[in-house]
Short mmCIF file of C-alpha atoms and ligand atoms in Angstrom, two decimals:
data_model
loop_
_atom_site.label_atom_id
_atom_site.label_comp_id
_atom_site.label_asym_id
_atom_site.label_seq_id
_atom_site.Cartn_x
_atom_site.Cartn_y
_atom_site.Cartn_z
CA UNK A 1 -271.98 253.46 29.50
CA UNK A 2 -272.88 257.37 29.07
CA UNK A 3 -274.36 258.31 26.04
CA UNK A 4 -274.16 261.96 24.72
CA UNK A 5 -276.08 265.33 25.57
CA UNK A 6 -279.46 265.75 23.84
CA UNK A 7 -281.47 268.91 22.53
CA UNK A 8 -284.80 270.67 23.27
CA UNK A 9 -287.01 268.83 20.01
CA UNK A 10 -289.74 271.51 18.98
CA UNK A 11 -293.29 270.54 19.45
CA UNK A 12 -295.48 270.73 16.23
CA UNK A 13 -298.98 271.76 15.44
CA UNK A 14 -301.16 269.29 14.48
CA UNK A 15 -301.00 265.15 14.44
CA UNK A 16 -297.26 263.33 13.34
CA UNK A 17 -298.23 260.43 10.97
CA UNK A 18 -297.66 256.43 11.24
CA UNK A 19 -294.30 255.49 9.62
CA UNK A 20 -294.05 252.95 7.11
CA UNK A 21 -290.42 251.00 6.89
CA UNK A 22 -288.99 248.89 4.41
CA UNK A 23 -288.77 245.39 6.00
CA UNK A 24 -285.40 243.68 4.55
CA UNK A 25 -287.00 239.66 5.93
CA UNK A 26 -290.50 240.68 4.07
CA UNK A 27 -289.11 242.77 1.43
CA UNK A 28 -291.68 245.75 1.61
CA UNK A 29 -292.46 248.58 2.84
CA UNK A 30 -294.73 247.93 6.15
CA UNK A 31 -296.33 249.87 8.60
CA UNK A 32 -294.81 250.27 12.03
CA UNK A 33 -297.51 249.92 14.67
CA UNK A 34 -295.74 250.98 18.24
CA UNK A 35 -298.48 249.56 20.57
CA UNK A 36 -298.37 252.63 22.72
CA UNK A 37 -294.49 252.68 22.77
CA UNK A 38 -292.05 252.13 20.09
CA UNK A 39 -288.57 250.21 20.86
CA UNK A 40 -285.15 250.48 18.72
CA UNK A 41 -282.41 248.42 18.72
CA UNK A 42 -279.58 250.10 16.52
CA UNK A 43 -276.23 248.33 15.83
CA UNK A 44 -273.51 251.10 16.93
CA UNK A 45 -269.47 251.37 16.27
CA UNK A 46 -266.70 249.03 17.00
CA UNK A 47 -264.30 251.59 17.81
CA UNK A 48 -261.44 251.36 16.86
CA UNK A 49 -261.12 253.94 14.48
CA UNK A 50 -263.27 257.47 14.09
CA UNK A 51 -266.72 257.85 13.12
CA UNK A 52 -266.75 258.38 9.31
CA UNK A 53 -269.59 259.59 7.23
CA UNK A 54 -270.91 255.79 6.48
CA UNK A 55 -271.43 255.50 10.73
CA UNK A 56 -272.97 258.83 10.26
CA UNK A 57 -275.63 258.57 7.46
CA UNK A 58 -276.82 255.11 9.39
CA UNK A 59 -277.23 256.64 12.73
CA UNK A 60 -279.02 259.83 11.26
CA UNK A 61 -281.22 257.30 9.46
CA UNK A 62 -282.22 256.08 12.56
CA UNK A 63 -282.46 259.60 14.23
CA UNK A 64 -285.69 260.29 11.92
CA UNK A 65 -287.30 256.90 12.78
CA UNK A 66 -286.96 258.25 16.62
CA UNK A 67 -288.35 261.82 15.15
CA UNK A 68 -291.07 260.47 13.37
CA UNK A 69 -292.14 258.23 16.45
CA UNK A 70 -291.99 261.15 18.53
CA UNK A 71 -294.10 263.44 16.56
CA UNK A 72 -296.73 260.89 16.45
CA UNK A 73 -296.81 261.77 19.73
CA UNK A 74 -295.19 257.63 20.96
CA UNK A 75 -292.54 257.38 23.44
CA UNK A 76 -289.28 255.85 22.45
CA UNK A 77 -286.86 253.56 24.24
CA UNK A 78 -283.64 253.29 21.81
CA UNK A 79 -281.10 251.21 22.77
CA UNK A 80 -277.60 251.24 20.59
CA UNK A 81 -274.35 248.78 21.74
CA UNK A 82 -270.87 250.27 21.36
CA UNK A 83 -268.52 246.45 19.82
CA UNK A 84 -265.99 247.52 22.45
CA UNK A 85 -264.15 244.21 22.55
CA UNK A 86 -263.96 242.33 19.47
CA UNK A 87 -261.31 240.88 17.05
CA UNK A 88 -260.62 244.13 14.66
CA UNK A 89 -260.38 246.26 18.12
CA UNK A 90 -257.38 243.57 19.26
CA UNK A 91 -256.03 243.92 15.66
CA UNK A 92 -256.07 247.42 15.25
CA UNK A 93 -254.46 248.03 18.79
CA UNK A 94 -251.95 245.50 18.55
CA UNK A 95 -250.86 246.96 14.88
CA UNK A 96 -250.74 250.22 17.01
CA UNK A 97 -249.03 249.55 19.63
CA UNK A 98 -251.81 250.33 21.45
CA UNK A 99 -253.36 249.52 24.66
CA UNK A 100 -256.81 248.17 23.41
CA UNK A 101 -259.42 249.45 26.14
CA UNK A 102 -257.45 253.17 25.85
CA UNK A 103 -258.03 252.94 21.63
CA UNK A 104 -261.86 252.20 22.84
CA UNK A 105 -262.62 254.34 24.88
CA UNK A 106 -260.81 257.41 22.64
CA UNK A 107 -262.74 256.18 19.43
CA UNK A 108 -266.18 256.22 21.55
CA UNK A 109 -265.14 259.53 23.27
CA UNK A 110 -265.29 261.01 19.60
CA UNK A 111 -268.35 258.97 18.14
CA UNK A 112 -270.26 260.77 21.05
CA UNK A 113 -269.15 264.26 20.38
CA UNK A 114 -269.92 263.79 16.78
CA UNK A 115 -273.55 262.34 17.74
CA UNK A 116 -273.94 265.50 19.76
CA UNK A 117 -272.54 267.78 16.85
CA UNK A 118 -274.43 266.13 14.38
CA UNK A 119 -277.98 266.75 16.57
CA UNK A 120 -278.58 262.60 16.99
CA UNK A 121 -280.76 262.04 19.77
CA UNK A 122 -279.49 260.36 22.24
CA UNK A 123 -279.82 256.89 22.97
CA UNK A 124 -282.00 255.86 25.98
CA UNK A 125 -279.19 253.15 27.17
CA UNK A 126 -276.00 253.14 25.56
CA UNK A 127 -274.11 249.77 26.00
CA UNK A 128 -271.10 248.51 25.49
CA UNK A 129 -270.35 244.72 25.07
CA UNK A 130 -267.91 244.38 27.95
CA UNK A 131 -270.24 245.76 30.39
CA UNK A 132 -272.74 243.36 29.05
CA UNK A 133 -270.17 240.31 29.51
CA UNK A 134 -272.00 238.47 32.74
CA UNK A 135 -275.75 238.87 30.48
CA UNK A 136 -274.10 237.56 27.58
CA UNK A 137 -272.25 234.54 29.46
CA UNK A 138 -275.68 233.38 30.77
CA UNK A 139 -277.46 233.95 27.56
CA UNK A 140 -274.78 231.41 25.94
CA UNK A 141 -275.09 229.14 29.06
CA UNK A 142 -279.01 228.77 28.60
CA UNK A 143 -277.96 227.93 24.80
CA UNK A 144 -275.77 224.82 25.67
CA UNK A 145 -278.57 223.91 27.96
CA UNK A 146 -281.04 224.03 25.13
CA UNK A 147 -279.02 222.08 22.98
CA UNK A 148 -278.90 224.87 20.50
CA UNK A 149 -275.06 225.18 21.15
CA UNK A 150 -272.29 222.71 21.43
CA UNK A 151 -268.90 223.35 22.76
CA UNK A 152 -265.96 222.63 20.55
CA UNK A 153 -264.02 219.10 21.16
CA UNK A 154 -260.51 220.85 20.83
CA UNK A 155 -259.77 222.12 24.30
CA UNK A 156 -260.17 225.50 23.20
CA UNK A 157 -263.63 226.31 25.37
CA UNK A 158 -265.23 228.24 21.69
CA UNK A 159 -269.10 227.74 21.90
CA UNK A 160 -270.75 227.96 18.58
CA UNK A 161 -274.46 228.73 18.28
CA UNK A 162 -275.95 225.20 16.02
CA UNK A 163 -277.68 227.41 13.31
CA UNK A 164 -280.38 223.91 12.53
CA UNK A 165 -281.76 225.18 16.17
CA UNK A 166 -282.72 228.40 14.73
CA UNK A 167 -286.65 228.30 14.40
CA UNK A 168 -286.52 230.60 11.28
CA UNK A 169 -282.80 230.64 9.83
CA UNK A 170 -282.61 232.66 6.61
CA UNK A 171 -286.32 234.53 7.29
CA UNK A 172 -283.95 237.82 8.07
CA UNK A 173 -282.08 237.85 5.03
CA UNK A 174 -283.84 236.00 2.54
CA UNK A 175 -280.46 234.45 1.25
CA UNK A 176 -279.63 231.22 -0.23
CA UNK A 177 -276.93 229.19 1.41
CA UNK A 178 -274.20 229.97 -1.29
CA UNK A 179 -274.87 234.01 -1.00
CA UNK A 180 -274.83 232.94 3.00
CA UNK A 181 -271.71 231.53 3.01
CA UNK A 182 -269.81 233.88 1.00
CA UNK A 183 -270.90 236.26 3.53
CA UNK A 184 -270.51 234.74 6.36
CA UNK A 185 -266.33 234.42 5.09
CA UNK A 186 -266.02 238.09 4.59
CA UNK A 187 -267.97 239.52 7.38
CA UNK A 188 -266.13 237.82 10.13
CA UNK A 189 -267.50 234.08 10.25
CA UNK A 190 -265.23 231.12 10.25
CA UNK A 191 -266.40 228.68 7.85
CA UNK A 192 -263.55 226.60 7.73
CA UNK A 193 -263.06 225.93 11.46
CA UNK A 194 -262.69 222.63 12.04
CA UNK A 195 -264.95 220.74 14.19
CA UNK A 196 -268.39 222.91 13.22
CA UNK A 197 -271.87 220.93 12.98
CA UNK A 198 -272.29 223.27 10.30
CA UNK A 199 -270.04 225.85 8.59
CA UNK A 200 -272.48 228.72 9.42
CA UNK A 201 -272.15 228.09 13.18
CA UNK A 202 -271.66 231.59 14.63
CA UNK A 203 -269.01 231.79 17.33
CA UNK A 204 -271.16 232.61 21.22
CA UNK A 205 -268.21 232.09 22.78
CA UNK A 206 -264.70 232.92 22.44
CA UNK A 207 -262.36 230.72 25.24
CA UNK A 208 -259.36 232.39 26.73
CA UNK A 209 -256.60 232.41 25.19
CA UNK A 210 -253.17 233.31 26.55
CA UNK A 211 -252.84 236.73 24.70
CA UNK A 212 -256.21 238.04 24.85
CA UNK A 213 -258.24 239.61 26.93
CA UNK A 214 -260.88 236.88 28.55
CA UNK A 215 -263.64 237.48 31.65
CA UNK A 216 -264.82 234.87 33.79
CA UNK A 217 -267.39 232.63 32.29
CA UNK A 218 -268.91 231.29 35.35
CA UNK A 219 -269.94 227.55 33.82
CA UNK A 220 -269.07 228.66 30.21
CA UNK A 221 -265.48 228.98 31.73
CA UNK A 222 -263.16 231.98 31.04
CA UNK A 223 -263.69 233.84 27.45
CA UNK A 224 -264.93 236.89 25.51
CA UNK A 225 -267.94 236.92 23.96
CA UNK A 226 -269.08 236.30 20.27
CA UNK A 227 -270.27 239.53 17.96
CA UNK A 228 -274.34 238.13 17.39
CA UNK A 229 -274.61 237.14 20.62
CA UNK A 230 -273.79 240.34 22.01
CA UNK A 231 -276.81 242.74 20.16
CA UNK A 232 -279.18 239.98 21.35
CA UNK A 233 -278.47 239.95 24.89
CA UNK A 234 -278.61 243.72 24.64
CA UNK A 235 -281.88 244.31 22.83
CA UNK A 236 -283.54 241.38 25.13
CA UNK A 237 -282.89 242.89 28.31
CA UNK A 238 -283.21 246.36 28.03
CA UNK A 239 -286.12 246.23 24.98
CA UNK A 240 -287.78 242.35 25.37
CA UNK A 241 -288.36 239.39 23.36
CA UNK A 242 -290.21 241.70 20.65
CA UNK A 243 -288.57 244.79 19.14
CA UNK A 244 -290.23 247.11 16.77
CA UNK A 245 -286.72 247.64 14.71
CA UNK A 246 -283.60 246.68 14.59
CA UNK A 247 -281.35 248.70 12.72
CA UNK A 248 -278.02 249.12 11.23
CA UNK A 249 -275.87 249.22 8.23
CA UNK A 250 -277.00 246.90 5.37
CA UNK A 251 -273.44 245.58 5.47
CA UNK A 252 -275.74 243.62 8.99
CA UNK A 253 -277.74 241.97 6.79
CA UNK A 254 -276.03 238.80 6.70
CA UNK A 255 -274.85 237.55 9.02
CA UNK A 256 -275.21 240.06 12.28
CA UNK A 257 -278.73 240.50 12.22
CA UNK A 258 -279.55 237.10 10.92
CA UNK A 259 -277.85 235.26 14.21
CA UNK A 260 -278.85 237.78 16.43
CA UNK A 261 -282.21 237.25 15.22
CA UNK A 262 -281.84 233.28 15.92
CA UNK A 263 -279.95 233.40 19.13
CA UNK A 264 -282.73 235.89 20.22
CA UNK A 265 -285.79 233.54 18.79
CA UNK A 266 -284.23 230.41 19.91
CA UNK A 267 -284.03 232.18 23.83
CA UNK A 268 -287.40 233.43 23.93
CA UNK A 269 -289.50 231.47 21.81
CA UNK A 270 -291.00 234.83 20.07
CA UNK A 271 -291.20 235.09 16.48
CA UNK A 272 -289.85 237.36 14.96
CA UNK A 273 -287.67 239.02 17.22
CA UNK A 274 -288.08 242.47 15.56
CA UNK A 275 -290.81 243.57 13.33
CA UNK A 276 -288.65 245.41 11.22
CA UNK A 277 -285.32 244.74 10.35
CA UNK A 278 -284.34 247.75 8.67
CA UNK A 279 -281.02 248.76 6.54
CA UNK A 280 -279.49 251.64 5.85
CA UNK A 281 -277.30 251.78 2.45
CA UNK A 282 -273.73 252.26 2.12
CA UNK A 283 -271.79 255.53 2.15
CA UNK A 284 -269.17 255.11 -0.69
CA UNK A 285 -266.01 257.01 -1.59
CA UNK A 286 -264.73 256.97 -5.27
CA UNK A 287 -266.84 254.03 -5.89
CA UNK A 288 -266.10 251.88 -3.09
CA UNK A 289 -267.88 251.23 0.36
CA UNK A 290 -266.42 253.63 3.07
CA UNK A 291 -265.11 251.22 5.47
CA UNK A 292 -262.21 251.39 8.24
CA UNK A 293 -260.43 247.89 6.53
CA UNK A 294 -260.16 249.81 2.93
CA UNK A 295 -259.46 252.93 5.26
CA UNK A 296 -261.61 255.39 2.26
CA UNK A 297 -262.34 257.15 5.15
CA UNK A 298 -263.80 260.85 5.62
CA UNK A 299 -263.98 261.24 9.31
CA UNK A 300 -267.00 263.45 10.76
CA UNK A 301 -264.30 264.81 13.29
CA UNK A 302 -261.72 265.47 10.21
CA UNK A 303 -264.99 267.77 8.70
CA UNK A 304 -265.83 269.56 12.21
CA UNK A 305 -262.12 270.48 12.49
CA UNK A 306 -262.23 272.12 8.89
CA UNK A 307 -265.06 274.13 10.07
CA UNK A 308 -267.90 272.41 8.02
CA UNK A 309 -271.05 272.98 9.46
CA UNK A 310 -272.13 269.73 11.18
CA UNK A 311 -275.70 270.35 9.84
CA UNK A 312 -274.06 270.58 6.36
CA UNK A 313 -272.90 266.98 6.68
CA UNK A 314 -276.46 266.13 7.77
CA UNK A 315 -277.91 267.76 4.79
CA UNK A 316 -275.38 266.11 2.44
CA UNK A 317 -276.46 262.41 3.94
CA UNK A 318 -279.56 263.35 4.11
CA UNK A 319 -279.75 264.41 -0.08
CA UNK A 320 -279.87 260.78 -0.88
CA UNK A 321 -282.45 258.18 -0.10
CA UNK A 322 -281.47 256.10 3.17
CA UNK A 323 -281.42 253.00 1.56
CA UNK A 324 -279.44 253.57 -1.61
CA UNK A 325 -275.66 253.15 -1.65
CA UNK A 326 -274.41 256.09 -2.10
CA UNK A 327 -271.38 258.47 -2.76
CA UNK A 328 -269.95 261.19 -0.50
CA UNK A 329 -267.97 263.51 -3.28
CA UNK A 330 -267.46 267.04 -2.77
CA UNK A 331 -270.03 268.32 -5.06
CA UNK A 332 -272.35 266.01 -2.32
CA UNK A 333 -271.07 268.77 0.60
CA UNK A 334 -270.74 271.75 -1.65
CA UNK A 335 -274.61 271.55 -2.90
CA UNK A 336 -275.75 270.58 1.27
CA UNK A 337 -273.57 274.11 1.91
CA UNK A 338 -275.39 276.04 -0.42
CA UNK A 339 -278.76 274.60 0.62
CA UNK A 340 -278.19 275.22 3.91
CA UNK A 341 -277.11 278.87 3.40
CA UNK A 342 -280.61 279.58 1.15
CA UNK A 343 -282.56 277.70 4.08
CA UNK A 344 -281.01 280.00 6.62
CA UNK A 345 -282.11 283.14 4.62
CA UNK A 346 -285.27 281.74 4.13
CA UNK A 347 -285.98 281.23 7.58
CA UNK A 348 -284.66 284.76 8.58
CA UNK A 349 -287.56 286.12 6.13
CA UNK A 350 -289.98 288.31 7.50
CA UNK A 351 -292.67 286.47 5.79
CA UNK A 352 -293.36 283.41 3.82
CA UNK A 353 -296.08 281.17 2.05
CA UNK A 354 -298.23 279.36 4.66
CA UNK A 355 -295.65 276.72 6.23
CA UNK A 356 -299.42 274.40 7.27
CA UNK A 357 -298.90 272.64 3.88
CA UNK A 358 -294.71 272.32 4.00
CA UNK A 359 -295.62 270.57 7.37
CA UNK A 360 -297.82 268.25 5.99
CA UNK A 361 -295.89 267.25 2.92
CA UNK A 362 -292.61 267.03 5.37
CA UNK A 363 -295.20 264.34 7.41
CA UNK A 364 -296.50 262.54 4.14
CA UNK A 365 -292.66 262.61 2.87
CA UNK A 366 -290.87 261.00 5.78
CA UNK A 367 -293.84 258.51 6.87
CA UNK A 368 -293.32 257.11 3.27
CA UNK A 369 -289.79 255.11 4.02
CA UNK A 370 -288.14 258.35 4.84
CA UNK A 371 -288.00 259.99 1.29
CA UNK A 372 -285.72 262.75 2.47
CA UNK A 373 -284.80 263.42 -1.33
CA UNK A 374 -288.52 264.61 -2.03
CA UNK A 375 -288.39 266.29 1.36
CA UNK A 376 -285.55 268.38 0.53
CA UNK A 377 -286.99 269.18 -2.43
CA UNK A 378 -290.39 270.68 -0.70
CA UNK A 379 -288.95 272.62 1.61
CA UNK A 380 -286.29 274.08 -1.14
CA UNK A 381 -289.31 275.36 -3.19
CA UNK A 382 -291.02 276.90 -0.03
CA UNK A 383 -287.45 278.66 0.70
CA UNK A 384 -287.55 279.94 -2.41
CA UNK A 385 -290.90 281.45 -2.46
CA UNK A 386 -289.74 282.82 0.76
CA UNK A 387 -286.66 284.49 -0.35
CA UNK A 388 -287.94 285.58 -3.55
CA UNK A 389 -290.86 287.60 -1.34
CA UNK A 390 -293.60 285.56 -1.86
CA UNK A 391 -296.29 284.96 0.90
CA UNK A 392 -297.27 287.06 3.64
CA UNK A 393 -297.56 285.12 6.53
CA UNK A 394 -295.12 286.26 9.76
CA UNK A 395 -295.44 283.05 11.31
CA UNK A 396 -294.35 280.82 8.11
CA UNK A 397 -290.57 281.31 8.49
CA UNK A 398 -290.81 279.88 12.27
CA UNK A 399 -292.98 277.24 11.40
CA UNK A 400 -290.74 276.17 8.69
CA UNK A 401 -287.21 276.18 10.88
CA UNK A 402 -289.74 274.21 13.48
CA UNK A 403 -290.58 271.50 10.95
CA UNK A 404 -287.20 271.29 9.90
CA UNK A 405 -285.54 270.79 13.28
CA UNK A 406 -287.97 268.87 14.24
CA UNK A 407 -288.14 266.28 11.63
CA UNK A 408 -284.80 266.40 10.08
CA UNK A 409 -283.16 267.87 13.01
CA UNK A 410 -281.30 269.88 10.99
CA UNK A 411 -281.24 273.45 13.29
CA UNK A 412 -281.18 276.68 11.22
N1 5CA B 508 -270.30 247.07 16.03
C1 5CA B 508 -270.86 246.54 14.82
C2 5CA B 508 -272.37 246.46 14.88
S1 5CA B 508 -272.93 245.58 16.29
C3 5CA B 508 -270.44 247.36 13.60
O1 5CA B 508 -270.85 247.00 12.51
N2 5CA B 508 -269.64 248.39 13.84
S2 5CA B 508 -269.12 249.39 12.68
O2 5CA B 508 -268.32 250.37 13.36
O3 5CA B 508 -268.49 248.67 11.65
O4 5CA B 508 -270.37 250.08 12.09
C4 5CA B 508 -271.24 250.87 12.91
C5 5CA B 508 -272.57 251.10 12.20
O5 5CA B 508 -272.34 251.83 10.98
C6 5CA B 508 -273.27 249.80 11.76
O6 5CA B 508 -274.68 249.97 11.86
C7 5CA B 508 -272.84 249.63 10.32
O7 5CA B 508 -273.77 248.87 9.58
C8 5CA B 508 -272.79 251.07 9.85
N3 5CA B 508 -271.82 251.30 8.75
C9 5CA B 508 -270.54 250.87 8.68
N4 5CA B 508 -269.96 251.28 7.52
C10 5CA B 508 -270.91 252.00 6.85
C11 5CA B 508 -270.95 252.71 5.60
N5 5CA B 508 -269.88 252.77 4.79
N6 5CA B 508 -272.10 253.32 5.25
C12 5CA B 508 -273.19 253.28 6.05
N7 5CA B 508 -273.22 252.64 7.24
C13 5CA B 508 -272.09 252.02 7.64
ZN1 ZN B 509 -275.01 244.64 16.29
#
């Protein structure tokens, strides 16, 4: 499907460093080493309802991956999947009265506009699940002829994925099967289906039923496809059997990116299907993930309306550390506004300290995990030196609103 407009990204002087990444299956922080060319699988919306700060913070996470690829100088095929059929999508739309591909394509209409306002880079292919229905149907097919998924004896045509087939189940997520199944209840899984080799079968394929929406199967028979088996298919054919990272929400953990990661190693026989699996924390309201079910929402669109600067937003998200769970308060936006405000002056200064060394500490910062926190806290001392006069070097001020749109791509 279209993806949104992109921006001009300012070159830099000198060399962009190698970024390190915390791993969530090795539990570190690793080098990634594109071979040439990086890859990037991100998990995007199911839209049903409007992109709220939570969606944001993960996809700007992800944004400064793709900047810090780019500055050291690698080319970058992204790929992120829009969930546009699913069961919350049927829920929401039949709650609302609502016909469910006209509440998707409205929700993704906005999650691209705020991309766009919000300076995200664009995806290379954006891809949305139905689109990606006859890729998925074979993927399940060449399951069932692996024997690593067995169709359920009840008449309904549901295909679940046999989890023992998995040539590395757990190596994602590092959980035990108790923590597993828990999770696997609350995050969409079906435990208690009947008929299950084992209760952490994922679902590959959904049969028709009467009152759903269902696409020709070819063998698989007519259906809609299963949530894991969707972001697998994806990645595989646009990226290959070996991704550099696969990203998304931590909330992905377990168990999205676990079963994407065995439907994906069980196809292709490459282990592990992404180098990095990494995880962006969650964006909280009064002490409580911000999530459309608890519907704590603060929209991005509900912000831009109110006339907050979109690159106030990204300065808010980007005040805390990527991983860490995190709060979005007003004091969050009010301190991003103000920072933003003595950045602008700063950058309007005739003349500054040498920006060489900002640059480089910007580099060091982000290549480190993305430590935005001590990032914002470099360039907030070299505004203000600026501001206060110090520093007599013309070029500084540029160089500074460079390395900040650049890296943070937050424009001045
Ligand atoms: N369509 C699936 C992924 S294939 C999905 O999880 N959709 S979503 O709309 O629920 O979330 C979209 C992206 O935002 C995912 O990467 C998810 O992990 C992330 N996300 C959701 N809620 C939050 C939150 N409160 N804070 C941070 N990231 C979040
Ligand atoms: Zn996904």
């Amino acid at each position: 499907m279209e993806s949104w407009a992109g921006h001009e990204l300012p070159r830099l002087p000198g060399a962009g460093r190698p970024l390190a990444l915390y791993d969530s299956a090795r539990r570190g922080v690793h080098p990634t080493r594109p071979p040439g060319a990086a890859t990037l699988y991100v998990c995007g919306i199911t839209p049903y309802d409007a992109t709220h700060l939570g969606h944001a913070a993960t996809m700007i996470a992800f944004d400064l991956v793709q900047r810090m690829w780019r500055d050291a100088g690698l080319p970058v095929t992204y790929v992120q999947n829009v969930t546009d059929i699913d069961d919350p999508l049927l829920e929401r739309a039949q709650r609302d009265h609502e016909d469910w591909v006209v509440l998707a394509m409205r929700e993704t209409a906005l999650f691209r506009e705020d991309m766009e306002a919000l300076r995200i880079i664009p995806p290379t292919h954006y891809v949305g699940a139905v689109e990606s229905i006859p890729d998925i149907a074979d993927k399940v097919l060449l399951l069932l002829k692996d024997g690593a998924a067995y169709r359920l004896e009840d008449g309904t045509g549901d295909v679940y994925f046999d989890v023992a087939a998995a040539p590395r189940w757990g190596a994602e997520s590092n959980l035990d099967r108790a923590q597993m199944l828990e999770l696997f209840a609350e995050r969409g899984g079906d435990p208690d289906r009947a008929g299950k080799r084992d209760r952490l079968d994922p679902l590959l394929w959904r049969g028709a039923r009467p009152d759903e929406p269902s696409w020709p199967g070819g063998e698989l028979g007519p259906g809609r496809p299963g949530w894991h088996i969707e972001c697998a298919t994806i990645a595989l054919n646009l990226l290959g059997a070996t991704i550099d990272v696969q990203g998304g929400g931590n909330d992905l953990i377990f168990p999205h990116h676990e079963c994407s990661a065995a439907h994906a190693e069980r196809l292709t026989g490459a282990l592990p299907f992404a180098r990095h699996y990494a995880h962006a924390g969650m964006i909280g309201l009064d002490g409580e993930k911000m999530s459309k079910s608890r519907g704590n929402l603060v929209f991005v669109s509900r912000l831009r309306a109110d006339r907050v600067d979109p690159m106030a937003i990204r300065l808010g998200l980007l005040a805390g550390h990527y991983r860490d769970d995190r709060a979005w308060t007003d004091e969050v936006l009010a301190t991003a506004q103000g920072r933003l405000t003595r950045w602008r002056s700063a950058a309007a200064a005739p003349a500054g300290p040498s920006a060489g060394e900002l640059l480089a500490g910007v580099r060091e910062r982000l290549a480190d995990d993305l430590d935005t926190p001590a990032v914002l806290a470099l360039v907030d001392a070299w505004a203000a030196a600026a501001v206060a006069g110090e520093g007599t070097d013309a070029d500084a001020p540029a160089l500074m609103a460079a390395t900040v749109d650049a890296l943070l791509g937050v424009r001045l």
